[in-house]
PDB file of C-alpha atoms and ligand atoms in Angstrom:
ATOM      1  CA  MET M  24      98.631  79.358  97.921  1.00  0.00           C
ATOM      2  CA  THR M  25     100.139  82.472  97.580  1.00  0.00           C
ATOM      3  CA  GLU M  26     101.504  82.557 101.663  1.00  0.00           C
ATOM      4  CA  ASP M  27     104.544  85.100 101.135  1.00  0.00           C
ATOM      5  CA  VAL M  28     104.772  87.177 103.458  1.00  0.00           C
ATOM      6  CA  ILE M  29     104.421  90.631 103.141  1.00  0.00           C
ATOM      7  CA  ILE M  30     104.681  92.382 106.979  1.00  0.00           C
ATOM      8  CA  LYS M  31     106.784  90.634 109.809  1.00  0.00           C
ATOM      9  CA  LEU M  32     107.208  92.636 112.929  1.00  0.00           C
ATOM     10  CA  GLU M  33     108.660  91.085 115.277  1.00  0.00           C
ATOM     11  CA  ASN M  34     108.448  92.113 118.482  1.00  0.00           C
ATOM     12  CA  VAL M  35     108.188  95.979 117.560  1.00  0.00           C
ATOM     13  CA  SER M  36     108.140  98.979 120.014  1.00  0.00           C
ATOM     14  CA  THR M  37     107.554 103.128 119.266  1.00  0.00           C
ATOM     15  CA  VAL M  38     108.084 105.440 121.278  1.00  0.00           C
ATOM     16  CA  TYR M  39     107.002 109.129 120.319  1.00  0.00           C
ATOM     17  CA  GLU M  40     109.157 111.815 120.881  1.00  0.00           C
ATOM     18  CA  GLY M  41     109.574 113.367 124.421  1.00  0.00           C
ATOM     19  CA  GLU M  42     107.539 110.028 126.011  1.00  0.00           C
ATOM     20  CA  ARG M  43     108.796 107.764 128.169  1.00  0.00           C
ATOM     21  CA  ARG M  44     105.711 105.028 126.925  1.00  0.00           C
ATOM     22  CA  PRO M  45     105.875 103.402 123.956  1.00  0.00           C
ATOM     23  CA  ALA M  46     102.560 103.807 123.026  1.00  0.00           C
ATOM     24  CA  ILE M  47     102.301 100.717 120.815  1.00  0.00           C
ATOM     25  CA  LYS M  48     104.642  97.363 123.141  1.00  0.00           C
ATOM     26  CA  GLY M  49     105.893  94.018 121.899  1.00  0.00           C
ATOM     27  CA  ILE M  50     104.708  93.507 118.768  1.00  0.00           C
ATOM     28  CA  ASN M  51     104.510  90.784 116.801  1.00  0.00           C
ATOM     29  CA  LEU M  52     102.643  90.508 113.521  1.00  0.00           C
ATOM     30  CA  THR M  53     102.920  88.400 110.475  1.00  0.00           C
ATOM     31  CA  VAL M  54     100.958  89.915 107.284  1.00  0.00           C
ATOM     32  CA  ASN M  55     100.668  87.565 103.925  1.00  0.00           C
ATOM     33  CA  ARG M  56      99.860  88.249 100.547  1.00  0.00           C
ATOM     34  CA  ASN M  57      96.730  88.925 100.290  1.00  0.00           C
ATOM     35  CA  GLU M  58      95.473  89.794 102.892  1.00  0.00           C
ATOM     36  CA  LEU M  59      92.634  91.641 103.727  1.00  0.00           C
ATOM     37  CA  VAL M  60      93.020  93.089 108.297  1.00  0.00           C
ATOM     38  CA  TYR M  61      90.607  94.536 109.413  1.00  0.00           C
ATOM     39  CA  VAL M  62      93.296  96.645 112.990  1.00  0.00           C
ATOM     40  CA  VAL M  63      90.478  97.616 115.319  1.00  0.00           C
ATOM     41  CA  GLY M  64      90.565  98.892 118.683  1.00  0.00           C
ATOM     42  CA  PRO M  65      89.705 101.941 121.589  1.00  0.00           C
ATOM     43  CA  ASN M  66      90.218 105.400 120.902  1.00  0.00           C
ATOM     44  CA  ALA M  67      94.257 106.195 121.566  1.00  0.00           C
ATOM     45  CA  SER M  68      94.959 102.142 121.732  1.00  0.00           C
ATOM     46  CA  GLY M  69      98.299 102.427 119.470  1.00  0.00           C
ATOM     47  CA  LYS M  70      96.479 101.668 115.665  1.00  0.00           C
ATOM     48  CA  THR M  71      97.850 104.615 114.125  1.00  0.00           C
ATOM     49  CA  THR M  72     101.117 104.355 115.519  1.00  0.00           C
ATOM     50  CA  LEU M  73     101.263 100.602 113.749  1.00  0.00           C
ATOM     51  CA  LEU M  74     100.681 102.047 110.585  1.00  0.00           C
ATOM     52  CA  GLU M  75     102.774 104.696 110.231  1.00  0.00           C
ATOM     53  CA  THR M  76     106.352 102.157 111.645  1.00  0.00           C
ATOM     54  CA  ILE M  77     104.925  99.867 109.433  1.00  0.00           C
ATOM     55  CA  ASN M  78     105.361 102.414 106.364  1.00  0.00           C
ATOM     56  CA  GLY M  79     108.216 103.582 108.306  1.00  0.00           C
ATOM     57  CA  LEU M  80     107.703 106.426 109.275  1.00  0.00           C
ATOM     58  CA  LEU M  81     107.793 105.641 112.154  1.00  0.00           C
ATOM     59  CA  PRO M  82     111.349 104.167 113.665  1.00  0.00           C
ATOM     60  CA  PRO M  83     110.393 101.906 116.439  1.00  0.00           C
ATOM     61  CA  PHE M  84     112.386 101.645 119.777  1.00  0.00           C
ATOM     62  CA  ASN M  85     112.112  98.269 119.666  1.00  0.00           C
ATOM     63  CA  GLY M  86     112.210  95.182 117.839  1.00  0.00           C
ATOM     64  CA  LYS M  87     112.275  94.644 113.798  1.00  0.00           C
ATOM     65  CA  VAL M  88     109.891  95.709 111.104  1.00  0.00           C
ATOM     66  CA  SER M  89     110.091  94.943 107.334  1.00  0.00           C
ATOM     67  CA  VAL M  90     108.109  94.584 104.671  1.00  0.00           C
ATOM     68  CA  PHE M  91     108.800  92.266 101.124  1.00  0.00           C
ATOM     69  CA  GLY M  92     111.512  90.834 103.955  1.00  0.00           C
ATOM     70  CA  LEU M  93     113.229  94.847 103.138  1.00  0.00           C
ATOM     71  CA  ASP M  94     114.280  96.311 106.596  1.00  0.00           C
ATOM     72  CA  VAL M  95     111.975  99.686 106.447  1.00  0.00           C
ATOM     73  CA  GLN M  96     114.036 101.628 107.972  1.00  0.00           C
ATOM     74  CA  SER M  97     117.267 100.680 105.943  1.00  0.00           C
ATOM     75  CA  HIS M  98     114.898 100.266 103.046  1.00  0.00           C
ATOM     76  CA  GLY M  99     111.981 103.136 103.889  1.00  0.00           C
ATOM     77  CA  ARG M 100     112.133 105.133 100.808  1.00  0.00           C
ATOM     78  CA  GLU M 101     112.011 101.517  98.696  1.00  0.00           C
ATOM     79  CA  VAL M 102     109.054  99.895 100.682  1.00  0.00           C
ATOM     80  CA  ARG M 103     106.959 103.595 100.855  1.00  0.00           C
ATOM     81  CA  ARG M 104     106.793 103.132  96.991  1.00  0.00           C
ATOM     82  CA  GLU M 105     104.626 100.049  96.938  1.00  0.00           C
ATOM     83  CA  ILE M 106     102.505 101.691 100.093  1.00  0.00           C
ATOM     84  CA  GLY M 107      99.295 102.913  99.429  1.00  0.00           C
ATOM     85  CA  TYR M 108      98.516 105.768 102.972  1.00  0.00           C
ATOM     86  CA  VAL M 109      95.670 107.175 103.547  1.00  0.00           C
ATOM     87  CA  PRO M 110      95.934 108.606 107.685  1.00  0.00           C
ATOM     88  CA  GLN M 111      93.536 109.197 108.891  1.00  0.00           C
ATOM     89  CA  ASP M 112      91.736 112.549 109.593  1.00  0.00           C
ATOM     90  CA  PHE M 113      93.664 114.578 106.593  1.00  0.00           C
ATOM     91  CA  MET M 114      93.034 117.817 106.999  1.00  0.00           C
ATOM     92  CA  VAL M 115      91.284 119.508 103.491  1.00  0.00           C
ATOM     93  CA  LYS M 116      89.548 123.125 103.942  1.00  0.00           C
ATOM     94  CA  PRO M 117      86.864 123.917 102.188  1.00  0.00           C
ATOM     95  CA  GLY M 118      88.760 126.924 100.638  1.00  0.00           C
ATOM     96  CA  GLU M 119      91.131 124.572  99.164  1.00  0.00           C
ATOM     97  CA  PRO M 120      92.453 125.489  96.350  1.00  0.00           C
ATOM     98  CA  TYR M 121      93.925 122.178  94.931  1.00  0.00           C
ATOM     99  CA  THR M 122      91.014 119.918  93.149  1.00  0.00           C
ATOM    100  CA  ALA M 123      90.599 116.264  93.065  1.00  0.00           C
ATOM    101  CA  PHE M 124      92.776 115.073  90.218  1.00  0.00           C
ATOM    102  CA  ASP M 125      96.036 117.925  91.840  1.00  0.00           C
ATOM    103  CA  VAL M 126      95.126 115.811  94.921  1.00  0.00           C
ATOM    104  CA  VAL M 127      95.389 111.970  92.446  1.00  0.00           C
ATOM    105  CA  LEU M 128      98.985 113.293  90.855  1.00  0.00           C
ATOM    106  CA  MET M 129     100.447 114.265  94.120  1.00  0.00           C
ATOM    107  CA  GLY M 130     100.159 110.953  94.860  1.00  0.00           C
ATOM    108  CA  CYS M 131     102.583 110.168  91.610  1.00  0.00           C
ATOM    109  CA  TYR M 132     105.230 111.695  93.110  1.00  0.00           C
ATOM    110  CA  GLY M 133     104.933 113.097  96.171  1.00  0.00           C
ATOM    111  CA  GLN M 134     104.004 117.525  96.905  1.00  0.00           C
ATOM    112  CA  ILE M 135     103.538 120.225  93.625  1.00  0.00           C
ATOM    113  CA  GLY M 136     106.414 122.202  93.482  1.00  0.00           C
ATOM    114  CA  PHE M 137     107.515 124.531  90.189  1.00  0.00           C
ATOM    115  CA  LEU M 138     110.597 122.257  91.152  1.00  0.00           C
ATOM    116  CA  ASN M 139     108.948 118.864  90.217  1.00  0.00           C
ATOM    117  CA  ARG M 140     106.054 118.401  87.293  1.00  0.00           C
ATOM    118  CA  PRO M 141     104.013 116.285  86.669  1.00  0.00           C
ATOM    119  CA  SER M 142     105.490 114.011  83.731  1.00  0.00           C
ATOM    120  CA  GLU M 143     101.949 112.550  81.300  1.00  0.00           C
ATOM    121  CA  GLU M 144     102.901 109.085  82.662  1.00  0.00           C
ATOM    122  CA  ASP M 145     102.183 110.528  86.122  1.00  0.00           C
ATOM    123  CA  LYS M 146      98.854 112.426  84.929  1.00  0.00           C
ATOM    124  CA  LYS M 147      98.009 109.071  83.124  1.00  0.00           C
ATOM    125  CA  ARG M 148      98.345 107.389  86.090  1.00  0.00           C
ATOM    126  CA  ALA M 149      96.430 109.814  87.392  1.00  0.00           C
ATOM    127  CA  GLU M 150      93.187 108.929  85.659  1.00  0.00           C
ATOM    128  CA  GLN M 151      93.585 105.687  85.603  1.00  0.00           C
ATOM    129  CA  ALA M 152      93.050 105.902  89.753  1.00  0.00           C
ATOM    130  CA  MET M 153      90.266 108.125  89.409  1.00  0.00           C
ATOM    131  CA  LYS M 154      89.222 105.467  86.318  1.00  0.00           C
ATOM    132  CA  LEU M 155      89.765 102.655  89.013  1.00  0.00           C
ATOM    133  CA  LEU M 156      87.561 104.537  91.659  1.00  0.00           C
ATOM    134  CA  GLY M 157      84.749 105.782  89.817  1.00  0.00           C
ATOM    135  CA  ILE M 158      85.730 109.914  90.152  1.00  0.00           C
ATOM    136  CA  GLN M 159      86.756 110.963  86.869  1.00  0.00           C
ATOM    137  CA  GLU M 160      83.494 112.895  86.898  1.00  0.00           C
ATOM    138  CA  LEU M 161      85.524 114.802  90.173  1.00  0.00           C
ATOM    139  CA  ALA M 162      88.759 115.256  88.971  1.00  0.00           C
ATOM    140  CA  SER M 163      87.694 118.677  88.011  1.00  0.00           C
ATOM    141  CA  ARG M 164      85.934 119.971  91.506  1.00  0.00           C
ATOM    142  CA  PRO M 165      88.285 121.969  94.652  1.00  0.00           C
ATOM    143  CA  MET M 166      89.141 118.758  96.618  1.00  0.00           C
ATOM    144  CA  GLY M 167      87.160 121.796 100.014  1.00  0.00           C
ATOM    145  CA  LYS M 168      84.199 121.384  98.243  1.00  0.00           C
ATOM    146  CA  LEU M 169      83.644 117.730  98.018  1.00  0.00           C
ATOM    147  CA  SER M 170      81.576 115.601 100.412  1.00  0.00           C
ATOM    148  CA  GLY M 171      82.927 113.805 102.813  1.00  0.00           C
ATOM    149  CA  GLY M 172      83.045 110.393 101.084  1.00  0.00           C
ATOM    150  CA  GLN M 173      83.292 112.049  98.160  1.00  0.00           C
ATOM    151  CA  GLN M 174      87.844 113.624  99.970  1.00  0.00           C
ATOM    152  CA  GLN M 175      87.890 109.548 100.504  1.00  0.00           C
ATOM    153  CA  LYS M 176      87.786 108.077  97.354  1.00  0.00           C
ATOM    154  CA  VAL M 177      89.887 110.784  96.138  1.00  0.00           C
ATOM    155  CA  MET M 178      92.582 109.833  99.604  1.00  0.00           C
ATOM    156  CA  LEU M 179      92.144 106.192  98.141  1.00  0.00           C
ATOM    157  CA  ALA M 180      92.733 106.925  94.244  1.00  0.00           C
ATOM    158  CA  ARG M 181      95.604 109.098  95.138  1.00  0.00           C
ATOM    159  CA  ALA M 182      96.435 106.170  97.915  1.00  0.00           C
ATOM    160  CA  MET M 183      95.921 104.214  94.385  1.00  0.00           C
ATOM    161  CA  ALA M 184      97.851 106.069  91.684  1.00  0.00           C
ATOM    162  CA  LYS M 185     101.794 104.707  92.612  1.00  0.00           C
ATOM    163  CA  LYS M 186     100.314 100.631  91.998  1.00  0.00           C
ATOM    164  CA  PRO M 187     101.023  99.508  95.307  1.00  0.00           C
ATOM    165  CA  ARG M 188     101.340  96.351  96.450  1.00  0.00           C
ATOM    166  CA  ILE M 189      99.831  97.694  99.887  1.00  0.00           C
ATOM    167  CA  LEU M 190      97.215  99.091 100.610  1.00  0.00           C
ATOM    168  CA  LEU M 191      97.522 100.281 104.375  1.00  0.00           C
ATOM    169  CA  LEU M 192      93.911 102.582 105.021  1.00  0.00           C
ATOM    170  CA  ASP M 193      93.654 104.519 109.011  1.00  0.00           C
ATOM    171  CA  GLU M 194      89.542 104.847 110.209  1.00  0.00           C
ATOM    172  CA  PRO M 195      88.770 104.955 105.508  1.00  0.00           C
ATOM    173  CA  PHE M 196      85.103 104.605 107.427  1.00  0.00           C
ATOM    174  CA  SER M 197      84.919 108.027 108.814  1.00  0.00           C
ATOM    175  CA  ASN M 198      83.120 111.405 108.292  1.00  0.00           C
ATOM    176  CA  LEU M 199      80.893 109.760 105.719  1.00  0.00           C
ATOM    177  CA  ASP M 200      77.716 110.450 104.784  1.00  0.00           C
ATOM    178  CA  PRO M 201      75.133 108.543 104.327  1.00  0.00           C
ATOM    179  CA  ASP M 202      75.108 106.933 100.854  1.00  0.00           C
ATOM    180  CA  SER M 203      79.131 106.577 101.065  1.00  0.00           C
ATOM    181  CA  ARG M 204      79.058 104.315 104.841  1.00  0.00           C
ATOM    182  CA  GLY M 205      77.817 101.109 103.125  1.00  0.00           C
ATOM    183  CA  GLN M 206      79.611 102.189  99.861  1.00  0.00           C
ATOM    184  CA  ILE M 207      82.793 102.576 100.680  1.00  0.00           C
ATOM    185  CA  PRO M 208      84.125  99.320 102.847  1.00  0.00           C
ATOM    186  CA  LEU M 209      83.273  97.598  99.150  1.00  0.00           C
ATOM    187  CA  LEU M 210      85.407  99.703  97.359  1.00  0.00           C
ATOM    188  CA  ILE M 211      87.715  98.950  99.647  1.00  0.00           C
ATOM    189  CA  THR M 212      87.255  95.518  98.905  1.00  0.00           C
ATOM    190  CA  GLU M 213      86.831  94.844  95.582  1.00  0.00           C
ATOM    191  CA  LEU M 214      89.472  97.288  95.081  1.00  0.00           C
ATOM    192  CA  HIS M 215      91.439  95.233  97.272  1.00  0.00           C
ATOM    193  CA  GLU M 216      90.339  92.697  96.032  1.00  0.00           C
ATOM    194  CA  LYS M 217      91.079  92.693  91.924  1.00  0.00           C
ATOM    195  CA  GLN M 218      94.374  95.104  92.160  1.00  0.00           C
ATOM    196  CA  ASP M 219      95.751  91.830  94.385  1.00  0.00           C
ATOM    197  CA  LEU M 220      97.208  94.034  97.599  1.00  0.00           C
ATOM    198  CA  THR M 221      97.777  93.081 100.763  1.00  0.00           C
ATOM    199  CA  THR M 222      95.273  95.955 102.872  1.00  0.00           C
ATOM    200  CA  LEU M 223      95.443  97.367 106.786  1.00  0.00           C
ATOM    201  CA  ILE M 224      92.765  99.356 107.587  1.00  0.00           C
ATOM    202  CA  VAL M 225      92.265 100.648 111.029  1.00  0.00           C
ATOM    203  CA  THR M 226      88.336 101.194 111.950  1.00  0.00           C
ATOM    204  CA  HIS M 227      85.938 101.600 114.017  1.00  0.00           C
ATOM    205  CA  ASP M 228      83.081 101.475 112.394  1.00  0.00           C
ATOM    206  CA  ILE M 229      83.028  97.018 113.126  1.00  0.00           C
ATOM    207  CA  HIS M 230      79.876  96.012 111.709  1.00  0.00           C
ATOM    208  CA  HIS M 231      81.571  95.633 108.430  1.00  0.00           C
ATOM    209  CA  MET M 232      84.123  94.196 109.333  1.00  0.00           C
ATOM    210  CA  LEU M 233      81.885  90.983 109.636  1.00  0.00           C
ATOM    211  CA  GLU M 234      81.032  91.380 105.793  1.00  0.00           C
ATOM    212  CA  HIS M 235      84.561  91.900 104.374  1.00  0.00           C
ATOM    213  CA  CYS M 236      87.104  90.360 105.883  1.00  0.00           C
ATOM    214  CA  ASN M 237      88.073  87.386 107.573  1.00  0.00           C
ATOM    215  CA  ARG M 238      90.643  88.826 109.619  1.00  0.00           C
ATOM    216  CA  VAL M 239      90.646  90.623 112.557  1.00  0.00           C
ATOM    217  CA  ILE M 240      93.114  92.078 114.933  1.00  0.00           C
ATOM    218  CA  VAL M 241      92.586  93.855 118.474  1.00  0.00           C
ATOM    219  CA  VAL M 242      94.777  96.691 119.172  1.00  0.00           C
ATOM    220  CA  THR M 243      94.707  97.575 123.452  1.00  0.00           C
ATOM    221  CA  GLY M 244      97.237  99.005 125.112  1.00  0.00           C
ATOM    222  CA  GLY M 245      99.432  99.759 122.224  1.00  0.00           C
ATOM    223  CA  ARG M 246      99.477  95.343 122.467  1.00  0.00           C
ATOM    224  CA  ILE M 247      97.627  92.759 120.564  1.00  0.00           C
ATOM    225  CA  THR M 248      95.083  91.305 122.357  1.00  0.00           C
ATOM    226  CA  PHE M 249      93.035  89.843 119.890  1.00  0.00           C
ATOM    227  CA  ASP M 250      94.639  88.090 116.368  1.00  0.00           C
ATOM    228  CA  GLY M 251      91.428  85.772 114.682  1.00  0.00           C
ATOM    229  CA  THR M 252      87.568  85.471 112.994  1.00  0.00           C
ATOM    230  CA  PRO M 253      85.347  89.117 112.168  1.00  0.00           C
ATOM    231  CA  GLU M 254      82.817  86.488 114.377  1.00  0.00           C
ATOM    232  CA  LYS M 255      85.210  86.127 117.544  1.00  0.00           C
ATOM    233  CA  ALA M 256      86.585  89.102 117.363  1.00  0.00           C
ATOM    234  CA  LEU M 257      82.994  91.166 117.452  1.00  0.00           C
ATOM    235  CA  PRO M 258      82.100  90.402 121.280  1.00  0.00           C
ATOM    236  CA  LEU M 259      85.128  91.435 122.788  1.00  0.00           C
ATOM    237  CA  VAL M 260      85.429  94.894 120.458  1.00  0.00           C
ATOM    238  CA  GLU M 261      80.950  95.773 121.359  1.00  0.00           C
ATOM    239  CA  ASN M 262      82.567  96.531 124.926  1.00  0.00           C
ATOM    240  CA  HIS M 263      84.917  98.460 124.068  1.00  0.00           C
ATOM    241  CA  PRO M 264      83.866 101.598 125.864  1.00  0.00           C
ATOM    242  CA  HIS M 265      85.395 103.588 122.735  1.00  0.00           C
ATOM    243  CA  THR M 266      84.198 101.576 120.517  1.00  0.00           C
ATOM    244  CA  THR M 267      80.907 104.158 118.947  1.00  0.00           C
ATOM    245  CA  PRO M 268      79.828 101.924 115.735  1.00  0.00           C
ATOM    246  CA  LEU M 269      78.963 103.522 112.994  1.00  0.00           C
ATOM    247  CA  GLU M 270      81.260 106.792 113.854  1.00  0.00           C
ATOM    248  CA  GLY M 271      84.198 108.344 113.063  1.00  0.00           C
ATOM    249  CA  HIS M 272      86.794 109.231 115.728  1.00  0.00           C
ATOM    250  CA  HIS M 273      88.682 112.960 115.773  1.00  0.00           C
ATOM    251  CA  HIS M 274      91.502 113.540 117.535  1.00  0.00           C
TER     252      HIS M 274
HETATM  253  N1  LIG E  25     103.019 112.574 118.345  1.00  0.00           N
HETATM  254  C1  LIG E  25     102.872 112.381 119.169  1.00  0.00           C
HETATM  255  N2  LIG E  25     103.502 112.326 120.060  1.00  0.00           N
HETATM  256  C2  LIG E  25     103.316 111.781 121.089  1.00  0.00           C
HETATM  257  N3  LIG E  25     102.421 110.169 121.492  1.00  0.00           N
HETATM  258  C3  LIG E  25     101.238 110.514 120.868  1.00  0.00           C
HETATM  259  C4  LIG E  25     101.039 110.804 119.348  1.00  0.00           C
HETATM  260  N4  LIG E  25     100.845 110.336 118.470  1.00  0.00           N
HETATM  261  C5  LIG E  25      99.919 109.088 119.586  1.00  0.00           C
HETATM  262  N5  LIG E  25     100.690 109.858 120.924  1.00  0.00           N
HETATM  263  C6  LIG E  25      99.919 108.922 121.338  1.00  0.00           C
HETATM  264  O1  LIG E  25     100.371 107.360 121.578  1.00  0.00           O
HETATM  265  C7  LIG E  25      99.562 106.628 121.943  1.00  0.00           C
HETATM  266  C8  LIG E  25      98.825 105.293 120.749  1.00  0.00           C
HETATM  267  O2  LIG E  25      98.190 106.513 119.567  1.00  0.00           O
HETATM  268  P1  LIG E  25      97.450 107.018 118.292  1.00  0.00           P
HETATM  269  O3  LIG E  25      98.425 105.404 118.072  1.00  0.00           O
HETATM  270  O4  LIG E  25      97.175 107.360 117.499  1.00  0.00           O
HETATM  271  O5  LIG E  25      96.044 105.600 118.674  1.00  0.00           O
HETATM  272  P2  LIG E  25      94.846 104.936 117.990  1.00  0.00           P
HETATM  273  O6  LIG E  25      94.890 105.092 116.241  1.00  0.00           O
HETATM  274  O7  LIG E  25      94.804 103.377 118.400  1.00  0.00           O
HETATM  275  O8  LIG E  25      93.653 106.663 118.378  1.00  0.00           O
HETATM  276  C9  LIG E  25      97.940 107.396 122.311  1.00  0.00           C
HETATM  277  O9  LIG E  25      98.337 107.098 124.322  1.00  0.00           O
HETATM  278  C10 LIG E  25      98.224 109.146 122.407  1.00  0.00           C
HETATM  279  O10 LIG E  25      97.926 109.690 122.266  1.00  0.00           O
HETATM  280 MG1  LIG E  26      94.854 106.532 114.767  1.00  0.00          MG
END
């Protein structure tokens, strides 16, 4: 058994600048290697805040976050190198000039700019990541012209291009066309298994969790109110007033 602890939060609270109340409070959470965890809960319950606290983008007000045993506050860069993150509602304007390949390439080394030219190695990694997601044929298409499902796959390829050991996916099932609605959850599960990942998926789409994971965390009002099997989680989240099955949500 590989039971190594990959992500550990100890009594973590995160407060946004200018706010008085913490968006997440007193979070204790341990995620072991190769776990695939669905994080569910109503709107504004703190799911996105939880992901961004784990990858060190939001400094916790209280408590300690460690990833691979490293404190995220002092080792943020090091930790983020190992994390593939797909943010919620990444905005792609229809007139976006970047091609899908450019977007994936940015996953290797950050922004494209004149001081920052991609190496041959970066290009190879980007190509491999697109192949992994089965979207090689989208490489030269403008990102803004792709469907929601295609864009989500491009963003997944972008996250995979740096060969991460952790995937943090924020609402990857929103804005999907009917064709990719069934496909993307399966694709992520396969990716998780084949690439030896530890994966957290934030979602509103509670119907996928029964098939695709064996651990669900419910976040309500900034706290973890449930941590267990999807079967036991389902009756809890079905009654959430804001959880709209099979619907994406927008900020
Ligand atoms: N940048 C921000 N500044 C201040 N408050 C924020 C910010 N982002 C989110 N919040 C607040 O923090 C709480 C949790 O938000 P969020 O983590 O985005 O929830 P979820 O992802 O579950 O919808 C909400 O009350 C939200 O309004
Ligand atoms: Mg969110």
